[in-house]
PDB file of C-alpha atoms (C1' of nucleotides) in Angstrom:
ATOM      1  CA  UNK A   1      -2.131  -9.222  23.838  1.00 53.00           C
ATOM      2  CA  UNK A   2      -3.827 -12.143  22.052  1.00 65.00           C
ATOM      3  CA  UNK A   3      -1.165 -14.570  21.716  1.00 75.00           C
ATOM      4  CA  UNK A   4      -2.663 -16.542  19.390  1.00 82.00           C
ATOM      5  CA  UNK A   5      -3.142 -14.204  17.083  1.00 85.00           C
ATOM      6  CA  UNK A   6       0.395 -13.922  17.075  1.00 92.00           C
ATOM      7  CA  UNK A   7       0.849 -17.332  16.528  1.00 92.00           C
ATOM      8  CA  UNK A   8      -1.192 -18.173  13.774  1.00 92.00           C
ATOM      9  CA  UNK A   9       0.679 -14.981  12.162  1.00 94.00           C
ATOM     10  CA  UNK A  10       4.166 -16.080  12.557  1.00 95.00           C
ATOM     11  CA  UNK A  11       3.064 -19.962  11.677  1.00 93.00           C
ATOM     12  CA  UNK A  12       2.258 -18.066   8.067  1.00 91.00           C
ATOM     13  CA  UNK A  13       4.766 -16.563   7.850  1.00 92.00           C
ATOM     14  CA  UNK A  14       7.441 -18.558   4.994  1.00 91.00           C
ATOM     15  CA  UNK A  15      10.670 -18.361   6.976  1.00 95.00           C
ATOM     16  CA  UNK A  16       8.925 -19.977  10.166  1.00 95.00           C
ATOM     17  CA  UNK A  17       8.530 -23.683   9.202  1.00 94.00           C
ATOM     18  CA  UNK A  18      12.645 -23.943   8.554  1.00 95.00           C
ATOM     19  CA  UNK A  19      13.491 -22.836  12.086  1.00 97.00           C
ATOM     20  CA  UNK A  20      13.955 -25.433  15.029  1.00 96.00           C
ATOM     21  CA  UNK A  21      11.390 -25.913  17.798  1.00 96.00           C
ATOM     22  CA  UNK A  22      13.909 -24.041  19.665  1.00 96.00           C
ATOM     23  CA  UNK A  23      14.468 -20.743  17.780  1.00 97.00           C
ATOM     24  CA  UNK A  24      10.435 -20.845  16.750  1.00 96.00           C
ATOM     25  CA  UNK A  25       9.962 -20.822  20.451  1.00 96.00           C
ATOM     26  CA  UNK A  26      12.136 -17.831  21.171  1.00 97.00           C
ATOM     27  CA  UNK A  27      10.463 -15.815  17.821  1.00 97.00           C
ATOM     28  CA  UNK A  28       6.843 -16.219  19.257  1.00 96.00           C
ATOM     29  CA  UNK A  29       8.301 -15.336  23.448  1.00 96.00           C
ATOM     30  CA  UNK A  30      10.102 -11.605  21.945  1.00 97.00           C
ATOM     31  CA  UNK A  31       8.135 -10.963  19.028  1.00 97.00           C
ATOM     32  CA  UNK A  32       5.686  -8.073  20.507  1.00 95.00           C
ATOM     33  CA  UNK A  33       2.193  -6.835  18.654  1.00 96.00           C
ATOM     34  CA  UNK A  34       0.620  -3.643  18.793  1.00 95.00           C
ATOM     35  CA  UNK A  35      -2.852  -2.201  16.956  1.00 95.00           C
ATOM     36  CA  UNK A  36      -2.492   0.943  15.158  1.00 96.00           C
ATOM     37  CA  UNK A  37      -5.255   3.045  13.665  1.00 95.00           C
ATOM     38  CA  UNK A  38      -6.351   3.836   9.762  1.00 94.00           C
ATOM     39  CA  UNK A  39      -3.413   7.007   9.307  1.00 94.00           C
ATOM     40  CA  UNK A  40      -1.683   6.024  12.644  1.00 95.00           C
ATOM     41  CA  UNK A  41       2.292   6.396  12.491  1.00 96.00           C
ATOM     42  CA  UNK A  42       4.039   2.613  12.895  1.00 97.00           C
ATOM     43  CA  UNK A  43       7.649   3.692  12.711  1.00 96.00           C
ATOM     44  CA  UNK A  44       8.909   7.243  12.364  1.00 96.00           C
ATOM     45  CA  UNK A  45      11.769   8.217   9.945  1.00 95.00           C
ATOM     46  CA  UNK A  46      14.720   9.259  12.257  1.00 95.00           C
ATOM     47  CA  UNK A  47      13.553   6.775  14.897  1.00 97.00           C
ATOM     48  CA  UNK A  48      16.278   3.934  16.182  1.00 97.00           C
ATOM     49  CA  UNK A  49      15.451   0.417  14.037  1.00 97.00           C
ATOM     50  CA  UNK A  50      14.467  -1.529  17.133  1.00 97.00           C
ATOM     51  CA  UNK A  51      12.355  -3.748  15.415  1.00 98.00           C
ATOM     52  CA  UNK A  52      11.927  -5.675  11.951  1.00 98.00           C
ATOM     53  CA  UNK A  53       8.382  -5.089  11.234  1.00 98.00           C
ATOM     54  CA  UNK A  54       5.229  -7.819   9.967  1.00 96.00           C
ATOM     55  CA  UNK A  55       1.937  -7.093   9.464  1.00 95.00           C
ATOM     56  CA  UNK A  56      -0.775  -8.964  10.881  1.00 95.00           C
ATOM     57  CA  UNK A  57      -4.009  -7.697   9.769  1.00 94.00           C
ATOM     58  CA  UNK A  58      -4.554  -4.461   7.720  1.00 94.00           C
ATOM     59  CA  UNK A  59      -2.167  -2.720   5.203  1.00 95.00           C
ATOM     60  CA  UNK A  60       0.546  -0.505   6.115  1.00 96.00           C
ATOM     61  CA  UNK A  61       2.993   2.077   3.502  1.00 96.00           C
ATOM     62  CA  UNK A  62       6.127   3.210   3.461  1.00 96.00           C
ATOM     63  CA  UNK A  63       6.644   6.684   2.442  1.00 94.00           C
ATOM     64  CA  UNK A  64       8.633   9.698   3.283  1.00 92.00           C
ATOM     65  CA  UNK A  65       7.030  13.358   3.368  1.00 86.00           C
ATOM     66  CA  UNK A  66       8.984  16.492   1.313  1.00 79.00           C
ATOM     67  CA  UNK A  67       9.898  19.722   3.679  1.00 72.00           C
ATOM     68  CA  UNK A  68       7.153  21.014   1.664  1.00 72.00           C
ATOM     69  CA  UNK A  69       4.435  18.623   3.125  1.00 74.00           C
ATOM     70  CA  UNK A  70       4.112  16.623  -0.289  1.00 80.00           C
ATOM     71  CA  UNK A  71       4.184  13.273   0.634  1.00 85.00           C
ATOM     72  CA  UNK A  72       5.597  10.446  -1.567  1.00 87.00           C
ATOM     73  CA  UNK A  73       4.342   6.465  -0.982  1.00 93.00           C
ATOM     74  CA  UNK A  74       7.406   4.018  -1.866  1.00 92.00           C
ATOM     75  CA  UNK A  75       5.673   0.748  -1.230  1.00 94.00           C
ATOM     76  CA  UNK A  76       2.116  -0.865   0.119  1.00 95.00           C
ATOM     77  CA  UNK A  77       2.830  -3.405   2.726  1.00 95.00           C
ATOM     78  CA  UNK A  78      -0.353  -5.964   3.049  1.00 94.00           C
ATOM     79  CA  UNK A  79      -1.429  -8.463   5.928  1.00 93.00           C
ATOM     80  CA  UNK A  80       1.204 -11.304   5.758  1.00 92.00           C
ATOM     81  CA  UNK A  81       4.404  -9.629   5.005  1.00 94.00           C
ATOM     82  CA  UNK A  82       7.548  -8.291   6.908  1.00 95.00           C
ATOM     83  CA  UNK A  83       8.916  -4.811   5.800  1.00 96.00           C
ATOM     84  CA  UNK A  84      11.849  -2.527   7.255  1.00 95.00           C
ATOM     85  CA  UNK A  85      14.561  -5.537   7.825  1.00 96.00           C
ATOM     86  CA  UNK A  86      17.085  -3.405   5.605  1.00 94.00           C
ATOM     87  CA  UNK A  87      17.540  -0.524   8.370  1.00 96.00           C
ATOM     88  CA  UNK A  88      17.464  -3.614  10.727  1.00 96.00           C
ATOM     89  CA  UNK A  89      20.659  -4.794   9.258  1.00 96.00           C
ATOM     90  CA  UNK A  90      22.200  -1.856   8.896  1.00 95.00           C
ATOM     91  CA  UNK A  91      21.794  -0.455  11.989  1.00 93.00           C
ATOM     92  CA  UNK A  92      20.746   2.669  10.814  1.00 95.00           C
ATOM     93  CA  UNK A  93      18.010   5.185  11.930  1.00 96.00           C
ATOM     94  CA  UNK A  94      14.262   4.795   9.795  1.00 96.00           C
ATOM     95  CA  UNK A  95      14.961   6.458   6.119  1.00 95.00           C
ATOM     96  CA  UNK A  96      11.142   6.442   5.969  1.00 95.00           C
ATOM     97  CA  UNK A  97       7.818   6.910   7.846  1.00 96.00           C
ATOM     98  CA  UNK A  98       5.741   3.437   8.013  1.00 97.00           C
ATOM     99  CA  UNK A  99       1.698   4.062   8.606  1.00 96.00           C
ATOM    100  CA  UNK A 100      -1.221   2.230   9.027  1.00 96.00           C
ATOM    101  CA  UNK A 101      -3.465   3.125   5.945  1.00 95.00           C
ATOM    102  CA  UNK A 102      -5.941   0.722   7.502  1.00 95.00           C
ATOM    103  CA  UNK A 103      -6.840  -0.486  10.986  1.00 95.00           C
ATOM    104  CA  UNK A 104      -3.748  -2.382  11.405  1.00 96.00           C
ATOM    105  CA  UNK A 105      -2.223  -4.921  13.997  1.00 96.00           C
ATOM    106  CA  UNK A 106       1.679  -5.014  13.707  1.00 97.00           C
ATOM    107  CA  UNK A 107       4.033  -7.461  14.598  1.00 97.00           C
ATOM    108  CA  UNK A 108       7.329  -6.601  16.422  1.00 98.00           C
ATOM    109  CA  UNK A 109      10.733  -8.476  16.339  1.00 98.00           C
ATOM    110  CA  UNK A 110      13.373  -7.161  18.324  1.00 98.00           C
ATOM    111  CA  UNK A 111      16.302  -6.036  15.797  1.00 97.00           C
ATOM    112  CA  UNK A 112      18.310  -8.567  18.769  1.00 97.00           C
ATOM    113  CA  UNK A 113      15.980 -11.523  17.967  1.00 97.00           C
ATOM    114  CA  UNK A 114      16.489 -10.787  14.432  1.00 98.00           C
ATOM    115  CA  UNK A 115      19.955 -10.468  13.962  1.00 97.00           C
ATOM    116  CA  UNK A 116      20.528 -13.621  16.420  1.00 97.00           C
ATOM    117  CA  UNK A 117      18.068 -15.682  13.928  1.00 97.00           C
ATOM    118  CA  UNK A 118      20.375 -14.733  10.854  1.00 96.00           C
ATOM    119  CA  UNK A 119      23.428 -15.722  12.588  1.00 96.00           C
ATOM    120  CA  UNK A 120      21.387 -18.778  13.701  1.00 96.00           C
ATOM    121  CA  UNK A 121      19.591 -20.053  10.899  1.00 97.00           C
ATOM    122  CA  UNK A 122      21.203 -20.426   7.515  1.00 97.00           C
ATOM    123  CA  UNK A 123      17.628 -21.360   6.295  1.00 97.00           C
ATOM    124  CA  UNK A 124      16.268 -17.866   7.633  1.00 98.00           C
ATOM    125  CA  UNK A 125      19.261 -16.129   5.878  1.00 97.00           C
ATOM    126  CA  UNK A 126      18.378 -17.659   2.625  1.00 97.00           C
ATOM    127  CA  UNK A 127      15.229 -16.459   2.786  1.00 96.00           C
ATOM    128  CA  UNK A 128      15.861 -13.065   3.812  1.00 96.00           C
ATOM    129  CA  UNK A 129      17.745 -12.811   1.156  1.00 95.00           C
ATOM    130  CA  UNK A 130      15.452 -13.860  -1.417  1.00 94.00           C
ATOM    131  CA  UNK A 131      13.290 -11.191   0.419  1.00 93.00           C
ATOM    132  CA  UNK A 132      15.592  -8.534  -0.388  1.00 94.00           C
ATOM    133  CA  UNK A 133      16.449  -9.869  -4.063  1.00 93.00           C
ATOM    134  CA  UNK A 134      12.597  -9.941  -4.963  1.00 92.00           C
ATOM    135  CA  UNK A 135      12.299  -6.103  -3.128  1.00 92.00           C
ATOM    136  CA  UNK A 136      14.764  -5.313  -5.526  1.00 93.00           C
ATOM    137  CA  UNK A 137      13.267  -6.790  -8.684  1.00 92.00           C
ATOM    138  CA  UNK A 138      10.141  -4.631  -7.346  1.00 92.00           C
ATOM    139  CA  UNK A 139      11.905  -1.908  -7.468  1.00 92.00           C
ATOM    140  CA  UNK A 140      13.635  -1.982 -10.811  1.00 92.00           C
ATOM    141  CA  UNK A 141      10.047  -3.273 -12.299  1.00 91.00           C
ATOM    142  CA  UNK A 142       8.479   0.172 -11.271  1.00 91.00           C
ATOM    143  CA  UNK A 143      11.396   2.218 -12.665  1.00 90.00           C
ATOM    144  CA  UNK A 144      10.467   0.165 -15.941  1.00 89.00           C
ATOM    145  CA  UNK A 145       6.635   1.099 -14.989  1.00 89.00           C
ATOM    146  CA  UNK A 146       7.559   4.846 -14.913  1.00 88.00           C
ATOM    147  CA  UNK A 147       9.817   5.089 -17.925  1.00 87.00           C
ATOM    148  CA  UNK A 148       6.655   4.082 -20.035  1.00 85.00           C
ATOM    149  CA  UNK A 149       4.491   7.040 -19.143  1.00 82.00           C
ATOM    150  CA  UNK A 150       1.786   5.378 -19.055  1.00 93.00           C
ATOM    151  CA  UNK A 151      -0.428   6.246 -15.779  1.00 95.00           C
ATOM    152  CA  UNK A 152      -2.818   3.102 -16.615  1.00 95.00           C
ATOM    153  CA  UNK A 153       0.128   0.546 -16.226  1.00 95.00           C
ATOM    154  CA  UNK A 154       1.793   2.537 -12.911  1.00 96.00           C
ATOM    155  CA  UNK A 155      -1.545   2.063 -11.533  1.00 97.00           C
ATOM    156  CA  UNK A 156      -2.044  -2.226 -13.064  1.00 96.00           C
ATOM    157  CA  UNK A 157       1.998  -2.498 -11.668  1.00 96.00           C
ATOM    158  CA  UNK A 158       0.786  -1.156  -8.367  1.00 96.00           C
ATOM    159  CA  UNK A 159      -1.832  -3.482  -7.781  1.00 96.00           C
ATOM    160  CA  UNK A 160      -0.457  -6.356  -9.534  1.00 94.00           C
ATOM    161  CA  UNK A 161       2.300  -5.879  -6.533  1.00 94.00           C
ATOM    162  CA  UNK A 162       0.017  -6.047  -3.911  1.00 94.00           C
ATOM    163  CA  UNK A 163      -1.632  -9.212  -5.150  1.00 91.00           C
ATOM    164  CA  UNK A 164       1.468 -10.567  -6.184  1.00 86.00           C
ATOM    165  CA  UNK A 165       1.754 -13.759  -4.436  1.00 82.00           C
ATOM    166  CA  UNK A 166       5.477 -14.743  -4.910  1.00 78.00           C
ATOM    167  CA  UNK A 167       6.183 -11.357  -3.051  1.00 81.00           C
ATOM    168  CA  UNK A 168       3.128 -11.485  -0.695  1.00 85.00           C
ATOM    169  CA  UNK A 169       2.062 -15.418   0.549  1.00 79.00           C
ATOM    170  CA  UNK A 170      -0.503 -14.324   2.367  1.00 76.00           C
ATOM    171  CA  UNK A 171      -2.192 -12.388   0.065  1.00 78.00           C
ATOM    172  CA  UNK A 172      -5.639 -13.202  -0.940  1.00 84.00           C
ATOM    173  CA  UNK A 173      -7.690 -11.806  -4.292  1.00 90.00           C
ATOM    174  CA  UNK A 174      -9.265  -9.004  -2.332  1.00 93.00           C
ATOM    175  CA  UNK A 175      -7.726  -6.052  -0.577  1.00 93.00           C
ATOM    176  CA  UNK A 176      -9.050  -3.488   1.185  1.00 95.00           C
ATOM    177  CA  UNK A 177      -7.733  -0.036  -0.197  1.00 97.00           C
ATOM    178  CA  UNK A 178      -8.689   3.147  -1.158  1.00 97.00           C
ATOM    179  CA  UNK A 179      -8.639   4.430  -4.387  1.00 98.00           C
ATOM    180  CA  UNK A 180      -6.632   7.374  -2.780  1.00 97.00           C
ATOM    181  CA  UNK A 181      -3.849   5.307  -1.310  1.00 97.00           C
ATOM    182  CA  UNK A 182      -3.841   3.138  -4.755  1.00 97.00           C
ATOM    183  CA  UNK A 183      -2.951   7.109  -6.192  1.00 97.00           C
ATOM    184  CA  UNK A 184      -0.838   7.401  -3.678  1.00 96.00           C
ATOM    185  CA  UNK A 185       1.094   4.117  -4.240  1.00 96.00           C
ATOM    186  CA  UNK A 186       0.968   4.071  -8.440  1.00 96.00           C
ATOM    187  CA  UNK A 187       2.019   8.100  -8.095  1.00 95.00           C
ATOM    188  CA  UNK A 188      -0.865   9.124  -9.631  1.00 96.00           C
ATOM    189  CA  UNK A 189      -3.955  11.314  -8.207  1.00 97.00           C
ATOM    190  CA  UNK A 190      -6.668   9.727  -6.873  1.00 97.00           C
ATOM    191  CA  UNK A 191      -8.963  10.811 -10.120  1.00 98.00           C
ATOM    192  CA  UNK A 192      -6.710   8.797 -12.660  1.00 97.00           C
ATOM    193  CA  UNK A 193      -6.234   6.562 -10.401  1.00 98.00           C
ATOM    194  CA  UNK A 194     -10.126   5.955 -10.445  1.00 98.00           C
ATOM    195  CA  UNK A 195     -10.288   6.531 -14.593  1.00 98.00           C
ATOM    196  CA  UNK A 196      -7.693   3.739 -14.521  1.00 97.00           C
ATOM    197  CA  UNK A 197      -9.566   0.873 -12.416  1.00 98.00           C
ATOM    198  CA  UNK A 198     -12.294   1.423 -13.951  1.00 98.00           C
ATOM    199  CA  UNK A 199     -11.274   0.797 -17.596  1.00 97.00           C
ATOM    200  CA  UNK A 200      -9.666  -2.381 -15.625  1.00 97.00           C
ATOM    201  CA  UNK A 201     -13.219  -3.165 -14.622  1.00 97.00           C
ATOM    202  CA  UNK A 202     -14.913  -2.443 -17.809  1.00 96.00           C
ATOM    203  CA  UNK A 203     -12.032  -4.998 -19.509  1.00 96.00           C
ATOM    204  CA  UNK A 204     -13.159  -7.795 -16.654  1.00 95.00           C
ATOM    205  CA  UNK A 205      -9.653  -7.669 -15.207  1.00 96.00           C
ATOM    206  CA  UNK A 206     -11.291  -6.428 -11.422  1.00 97.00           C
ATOM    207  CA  UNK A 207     -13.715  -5.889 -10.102  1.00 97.00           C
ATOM    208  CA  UNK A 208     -13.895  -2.102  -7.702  1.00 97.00           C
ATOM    209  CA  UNK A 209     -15.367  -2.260  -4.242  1.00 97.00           C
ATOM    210  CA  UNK A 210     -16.390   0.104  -1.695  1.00 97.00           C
ATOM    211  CA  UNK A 211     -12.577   0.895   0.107  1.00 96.00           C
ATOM    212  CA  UNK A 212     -12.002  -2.082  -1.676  1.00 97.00           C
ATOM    213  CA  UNK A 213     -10.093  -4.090  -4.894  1.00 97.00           C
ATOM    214  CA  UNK A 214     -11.001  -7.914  -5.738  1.00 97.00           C
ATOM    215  CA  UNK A 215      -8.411  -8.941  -8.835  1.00 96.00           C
ATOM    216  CA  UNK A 216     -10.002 -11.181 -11.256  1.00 96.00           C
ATOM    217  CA  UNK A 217      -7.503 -11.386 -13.535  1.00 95.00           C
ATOM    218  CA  UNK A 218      -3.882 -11.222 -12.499  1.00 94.00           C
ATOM    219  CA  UNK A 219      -1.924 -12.365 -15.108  1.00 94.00           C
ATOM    220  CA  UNK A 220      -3.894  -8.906 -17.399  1.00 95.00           C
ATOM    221  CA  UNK A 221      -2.708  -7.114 -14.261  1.00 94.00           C
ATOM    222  CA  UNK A 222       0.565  -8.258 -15.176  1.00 93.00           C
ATOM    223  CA  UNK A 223       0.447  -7.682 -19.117  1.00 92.00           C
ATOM    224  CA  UNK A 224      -0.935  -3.464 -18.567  1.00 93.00           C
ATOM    225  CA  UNK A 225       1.896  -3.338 -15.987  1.00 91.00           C
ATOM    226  CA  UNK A 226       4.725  -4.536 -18.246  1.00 82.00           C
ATOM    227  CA  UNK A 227       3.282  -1.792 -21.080  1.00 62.00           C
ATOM    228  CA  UNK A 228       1.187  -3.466 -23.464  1.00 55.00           C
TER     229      UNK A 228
ATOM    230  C1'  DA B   1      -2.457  16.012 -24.981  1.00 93.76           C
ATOM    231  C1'  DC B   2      -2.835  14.705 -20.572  1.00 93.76           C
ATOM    232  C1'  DA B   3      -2.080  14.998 -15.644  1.00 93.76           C
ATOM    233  C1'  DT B   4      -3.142  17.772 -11.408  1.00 93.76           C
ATOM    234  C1'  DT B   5      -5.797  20.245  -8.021  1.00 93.76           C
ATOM    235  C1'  DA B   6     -10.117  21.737  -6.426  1.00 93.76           C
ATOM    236  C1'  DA B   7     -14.659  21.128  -5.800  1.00 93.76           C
ATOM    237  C1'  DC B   8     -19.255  19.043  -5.662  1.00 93.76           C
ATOM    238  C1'  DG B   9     -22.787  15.797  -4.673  1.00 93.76           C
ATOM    239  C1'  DA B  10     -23.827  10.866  -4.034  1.00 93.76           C
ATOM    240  C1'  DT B  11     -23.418   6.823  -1.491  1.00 93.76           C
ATOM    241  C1'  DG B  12     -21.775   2.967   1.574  1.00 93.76           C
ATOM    242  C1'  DA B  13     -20.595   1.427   6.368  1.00 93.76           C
TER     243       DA B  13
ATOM    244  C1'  DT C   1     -21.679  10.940  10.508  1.00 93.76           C
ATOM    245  C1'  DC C   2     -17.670  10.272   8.012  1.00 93.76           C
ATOM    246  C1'  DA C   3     -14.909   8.037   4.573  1.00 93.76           C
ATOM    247  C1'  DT C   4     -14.966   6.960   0.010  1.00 93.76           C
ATOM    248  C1'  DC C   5     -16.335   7.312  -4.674  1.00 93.76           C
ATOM    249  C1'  DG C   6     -17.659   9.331  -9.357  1.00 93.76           C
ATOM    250  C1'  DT C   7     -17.449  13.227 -11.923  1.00 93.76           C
ATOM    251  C1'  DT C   8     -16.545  17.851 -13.831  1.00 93.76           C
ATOM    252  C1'  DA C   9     -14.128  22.281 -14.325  1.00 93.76           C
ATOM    253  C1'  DA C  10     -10.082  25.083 -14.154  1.00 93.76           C
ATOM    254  C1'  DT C  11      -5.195  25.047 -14.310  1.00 93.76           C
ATOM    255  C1'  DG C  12      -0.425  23.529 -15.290  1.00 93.76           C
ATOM    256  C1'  DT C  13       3.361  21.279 -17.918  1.00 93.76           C
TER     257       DT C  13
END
DNA sequence: ACATTAACGATGA
DNA sequence: TCATCGTTAATGT
């Protein structure tokens, strides 16, 4: 495909600028890239982890769906960031479904190239595992976010997430999402979802586009999602 | 109380 | 035309 995209992708990407010419060089020649559509599956729960996963352009989530067909969103994944290196180190098959939730162009690093970079690169170790401590941190901050009860800050912790750019580098202030995948990723329906952002708009904190979220006001963000 | 689902029309791309 | 949004009503916990 369009190696330059690639490129310019994995030249963003944090972990890059600490590697030597040589390993760089060997990143960009295995790392694949492949276009998915808006509701398109990336990576299958059940499937082999062949590949540590970084998204491009778009948004992707991670999510598993119930026997029943109810489906439950664990994490939004936007442009910029690497998701799924967990199963890569364990070996293990996908615990969850990954899919595009917009038009999406993925990023695909062998699980070989991967695990030969950690053994490799002390510098890429550290990071991955600053990765995995601040994934971590995520997830205990939404168990917090739950335990208030408070639908309003599940949704503010949600998108303060997203925008967050300690977790996310290449994040920028706008995102393009749905309303029903911002449900979908607070656990809330789509309705209170929408009652939410828009209080959030009224209080100047964002501002609500058409498939779309600009934050004005992250550090609010921040305050709602910590229960205030 | 307050969230959820269902349903409807309106509107943007 | 289709996805998305804004809103209301009925229902559930």
């Amino acid at each position: 495909m369009n190696s330059d995209a690639l490129r310019k992708f994995l030249d963003g990407s944090p972990w890059m600028a600490s590697l030597t010419l040589a390993q760089a060089e060997r990143v960009q020649r295995e790392t694949l890239v492949r276009s998915f559509e808006t509701g398109a599956m990336v990576c299958a729960r059940g499937t082999p982890s062949a590949h540590w996963v970084g998204v491009v352009h778009g948004m992707l989530k991670v999510e598993t769906i119930t026997a029943g067909g109810k489906s439950a969103s664990f994490i939004g994944v936007p442009s910029g960031a690497w998701v799924g290196e967990g199963a890569v180190i364990k070996g293990e098959l996908r615990p969850y479904d990954v899919v595009a939730i917009r038009d999406s162009v993925v990023a695909f690093m062998p699980r070989a190239t991967f695990q030969w970079l950690m053994q490799d690169s002390h510098p890429f170790s550290a990071w991955l595992i600053g990765q995995l401590n601040a994934r971590l941190g995520h997830f205990i901050a939404m168990v917090q976010s739950l335990r208030l009860n408070n639908t309003k800050a599940q949704v503010a912790y949600c998108l303060a997430s997203l925008f967050n750019p300690d977790l996310y580098p290449g994040t920028t202030r706008q995102l393009d999402i749905s309303q029903e995948e911002i449900g979908r990723l607070s656990g809330v329906s789509r309705q209170i979802a929408n009652r939410a952002l828009h209080e959030m708009q009224d209080a100047g904190i964002l501002r609500i586009g058409y498939g779309s979220i600009e934050v004005l006001d992250l550090a609010a963000l921040q305050e709602i999602a910590g229960g205030a």
